[in-house]
Short mmCIF file of N, CA and C in Angstrom, two decimals:
data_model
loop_
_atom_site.label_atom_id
_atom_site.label_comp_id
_atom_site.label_asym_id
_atom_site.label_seq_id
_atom_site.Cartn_x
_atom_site.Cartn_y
_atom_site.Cartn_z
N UNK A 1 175.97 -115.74 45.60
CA UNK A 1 175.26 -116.13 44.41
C UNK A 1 174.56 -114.89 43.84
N UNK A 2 174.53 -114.45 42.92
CA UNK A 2 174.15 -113.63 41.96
C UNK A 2 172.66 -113.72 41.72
N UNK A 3 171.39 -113.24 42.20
CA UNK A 3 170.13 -112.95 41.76
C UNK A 3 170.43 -112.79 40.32
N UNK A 4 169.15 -112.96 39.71
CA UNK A 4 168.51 -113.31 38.34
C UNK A 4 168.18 -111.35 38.44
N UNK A 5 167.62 -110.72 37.21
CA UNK A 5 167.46 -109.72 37.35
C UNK A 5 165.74 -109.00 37.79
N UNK A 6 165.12 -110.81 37.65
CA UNK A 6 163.94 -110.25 37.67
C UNK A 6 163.58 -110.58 39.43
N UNK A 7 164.46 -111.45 40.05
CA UNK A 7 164.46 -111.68 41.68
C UNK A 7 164.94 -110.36 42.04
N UNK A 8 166.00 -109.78 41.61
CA UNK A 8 166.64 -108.24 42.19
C UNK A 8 165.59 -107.31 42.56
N UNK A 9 164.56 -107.52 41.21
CA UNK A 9 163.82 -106.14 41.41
C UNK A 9 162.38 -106.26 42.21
N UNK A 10 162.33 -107.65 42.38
CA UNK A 10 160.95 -108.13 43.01
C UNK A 10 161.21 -108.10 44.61
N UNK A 11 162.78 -108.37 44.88
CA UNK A 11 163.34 -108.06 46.34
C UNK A 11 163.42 -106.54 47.18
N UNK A 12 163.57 -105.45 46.10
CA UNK A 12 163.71 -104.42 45.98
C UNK A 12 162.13 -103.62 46.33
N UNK A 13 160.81 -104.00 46.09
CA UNK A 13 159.52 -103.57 45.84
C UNK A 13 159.20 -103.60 47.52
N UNK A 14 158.42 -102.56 47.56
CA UNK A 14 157.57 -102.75 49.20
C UNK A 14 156.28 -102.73 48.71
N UNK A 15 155.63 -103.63 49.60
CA UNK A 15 154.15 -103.83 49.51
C UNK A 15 153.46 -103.14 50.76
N UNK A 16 152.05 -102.78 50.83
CA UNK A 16 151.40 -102.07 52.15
C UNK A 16 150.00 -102.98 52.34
N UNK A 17 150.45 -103.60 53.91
CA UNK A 17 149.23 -104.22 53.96
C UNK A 17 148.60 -103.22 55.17
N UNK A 18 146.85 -103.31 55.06
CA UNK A 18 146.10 -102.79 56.54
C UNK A 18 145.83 -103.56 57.02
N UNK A 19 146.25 -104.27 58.23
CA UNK A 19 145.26 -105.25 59.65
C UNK A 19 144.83 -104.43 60.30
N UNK A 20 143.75 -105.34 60.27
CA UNK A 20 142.58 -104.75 61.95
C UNK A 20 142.54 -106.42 62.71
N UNK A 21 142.95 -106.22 64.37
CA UNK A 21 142.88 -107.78 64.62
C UNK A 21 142.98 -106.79 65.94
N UNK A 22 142.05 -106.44 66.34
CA UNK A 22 142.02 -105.95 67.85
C UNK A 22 142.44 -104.69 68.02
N UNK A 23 143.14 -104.99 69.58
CA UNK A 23 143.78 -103.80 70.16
C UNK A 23 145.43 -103.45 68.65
N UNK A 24 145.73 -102.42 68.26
CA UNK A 24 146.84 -102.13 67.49
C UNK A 24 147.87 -102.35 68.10
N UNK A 25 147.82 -101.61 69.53
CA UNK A 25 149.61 -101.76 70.26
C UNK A 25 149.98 -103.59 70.02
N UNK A 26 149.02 -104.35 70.68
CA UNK A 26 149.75 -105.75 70.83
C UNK A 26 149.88 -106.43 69.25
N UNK A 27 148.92 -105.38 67.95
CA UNK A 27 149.38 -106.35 66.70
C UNK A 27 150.75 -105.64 65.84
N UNK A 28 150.98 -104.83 66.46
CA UNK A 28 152.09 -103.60 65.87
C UNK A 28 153.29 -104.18 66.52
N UNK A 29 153.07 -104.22 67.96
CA UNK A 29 154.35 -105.30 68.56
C UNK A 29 154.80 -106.31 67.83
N UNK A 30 153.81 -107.34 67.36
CA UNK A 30 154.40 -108.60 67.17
C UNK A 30 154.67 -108.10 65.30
N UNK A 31 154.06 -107.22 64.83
CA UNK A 31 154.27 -107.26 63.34
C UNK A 31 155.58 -106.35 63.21
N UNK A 32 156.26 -105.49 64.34
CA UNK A 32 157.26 -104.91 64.19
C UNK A 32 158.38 -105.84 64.00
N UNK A 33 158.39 -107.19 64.83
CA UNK A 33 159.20 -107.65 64.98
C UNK A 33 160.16 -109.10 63.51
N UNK A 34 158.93 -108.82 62.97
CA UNK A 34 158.61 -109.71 61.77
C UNK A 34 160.00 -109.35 60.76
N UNK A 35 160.53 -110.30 60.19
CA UNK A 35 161.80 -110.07 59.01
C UNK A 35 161.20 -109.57 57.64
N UNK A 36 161.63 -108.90 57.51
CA UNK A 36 160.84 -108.49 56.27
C UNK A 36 160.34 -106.64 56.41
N UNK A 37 159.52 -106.31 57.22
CA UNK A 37 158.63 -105.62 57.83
C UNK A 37 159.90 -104.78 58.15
N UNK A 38 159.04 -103.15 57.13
CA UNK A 38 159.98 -102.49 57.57
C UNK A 38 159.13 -101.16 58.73
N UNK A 39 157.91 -100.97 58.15
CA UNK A 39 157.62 -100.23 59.09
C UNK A 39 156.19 -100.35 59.77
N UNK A 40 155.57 -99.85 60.41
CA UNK A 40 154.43 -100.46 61.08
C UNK A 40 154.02 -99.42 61.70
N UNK A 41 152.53 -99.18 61.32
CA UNK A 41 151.82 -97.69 61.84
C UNK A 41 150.30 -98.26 62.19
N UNK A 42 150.26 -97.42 63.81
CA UNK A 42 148.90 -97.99 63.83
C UNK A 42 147.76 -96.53 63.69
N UNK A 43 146.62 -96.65 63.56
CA UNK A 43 145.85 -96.11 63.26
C UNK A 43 144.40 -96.66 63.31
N UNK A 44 143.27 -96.01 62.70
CA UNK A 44 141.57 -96.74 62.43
C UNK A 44 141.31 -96.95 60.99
N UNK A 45 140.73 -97.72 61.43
CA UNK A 45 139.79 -98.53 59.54
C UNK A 45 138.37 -98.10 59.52
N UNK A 46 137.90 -97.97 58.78
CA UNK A 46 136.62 -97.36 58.27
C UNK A 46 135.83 -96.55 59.14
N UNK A 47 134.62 -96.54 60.03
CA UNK A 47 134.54 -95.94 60.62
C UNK A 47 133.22 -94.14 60.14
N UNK A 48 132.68 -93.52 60.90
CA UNK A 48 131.92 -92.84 60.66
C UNK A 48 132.08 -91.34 60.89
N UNK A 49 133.26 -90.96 62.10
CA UNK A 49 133.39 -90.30 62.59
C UNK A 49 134.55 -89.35 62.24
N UNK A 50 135.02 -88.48 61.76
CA UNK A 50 136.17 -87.88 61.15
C UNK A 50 137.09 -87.80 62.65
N UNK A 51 138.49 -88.11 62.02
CA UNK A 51 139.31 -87.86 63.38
C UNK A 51 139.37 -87.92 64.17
N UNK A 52 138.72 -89.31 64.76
CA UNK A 52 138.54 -89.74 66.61
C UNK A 52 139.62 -90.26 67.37
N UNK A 53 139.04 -89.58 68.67
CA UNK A 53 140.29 -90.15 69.23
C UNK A 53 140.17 -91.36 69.71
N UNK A 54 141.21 -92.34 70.50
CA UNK A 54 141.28 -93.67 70.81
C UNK A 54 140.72 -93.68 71.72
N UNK A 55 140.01 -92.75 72.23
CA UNK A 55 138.49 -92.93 73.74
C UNK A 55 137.09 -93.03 72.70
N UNK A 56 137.21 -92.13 71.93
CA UNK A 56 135.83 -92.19 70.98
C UNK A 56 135.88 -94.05 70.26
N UNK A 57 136.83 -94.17 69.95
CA UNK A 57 137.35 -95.65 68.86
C UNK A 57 136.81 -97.07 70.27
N UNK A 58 137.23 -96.61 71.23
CA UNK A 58 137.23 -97.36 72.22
C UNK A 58 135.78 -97.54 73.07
N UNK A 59 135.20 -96.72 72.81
CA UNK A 59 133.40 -97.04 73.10
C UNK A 59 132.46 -98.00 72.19
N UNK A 60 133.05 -97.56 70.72
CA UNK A 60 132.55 -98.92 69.74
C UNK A 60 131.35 -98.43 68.89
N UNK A 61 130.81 -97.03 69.52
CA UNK A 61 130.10 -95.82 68.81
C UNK A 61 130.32 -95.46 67.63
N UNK A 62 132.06 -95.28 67.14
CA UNK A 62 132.62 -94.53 66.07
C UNK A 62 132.51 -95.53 64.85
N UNK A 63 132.14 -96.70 64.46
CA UNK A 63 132.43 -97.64 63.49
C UNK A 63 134.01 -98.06 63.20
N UNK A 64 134.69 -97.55 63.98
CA UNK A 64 136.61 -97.90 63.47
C UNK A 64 136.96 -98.68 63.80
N UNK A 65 137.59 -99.60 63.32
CA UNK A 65 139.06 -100.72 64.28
C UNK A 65 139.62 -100.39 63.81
N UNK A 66 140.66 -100.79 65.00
CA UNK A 66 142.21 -100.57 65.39
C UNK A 66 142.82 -101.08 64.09
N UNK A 67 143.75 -100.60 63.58
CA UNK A 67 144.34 -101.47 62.78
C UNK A 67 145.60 -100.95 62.98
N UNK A 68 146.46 -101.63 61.98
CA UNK A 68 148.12 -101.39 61.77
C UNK A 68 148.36 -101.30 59.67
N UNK A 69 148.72 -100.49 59.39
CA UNK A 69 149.60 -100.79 58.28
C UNK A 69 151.04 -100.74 58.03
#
């Protein structure tokens, strides 16, 4: 069946979402696996500290969560 031209191009578009819902590895797992979802990066959300690492993120000191986009 033949898409309409305005379904073609709306199928065609990527959107970028950021979650924060905990630890990243276990929300990156399950969001990798998702249809649709093409790529999945984890990283920190807001936060105070320039460039911390996941021991600094992990004391709860730095203001960051885990997130995924």
């Amino acid at each position: 069946m033949a898409q309409k031209p305005e379904q073609a191009s709306i199928s065609k578009a990527l959107e970028v979402a950021t979650l924060a819902a905990g630890c990243f590895w276990c929300t990156e797992a399950v969001f990798d696996q998702l249809k649709g979802v093409v790529k999945v990066e984890s990283g920190y959300s807001g936060g105070n500290v320039p460039n911390p690492s996941y021991e600094e993120v992990c004391t709860g000191d730095t203001g960051h969560a885990e997130s995924i986009e």
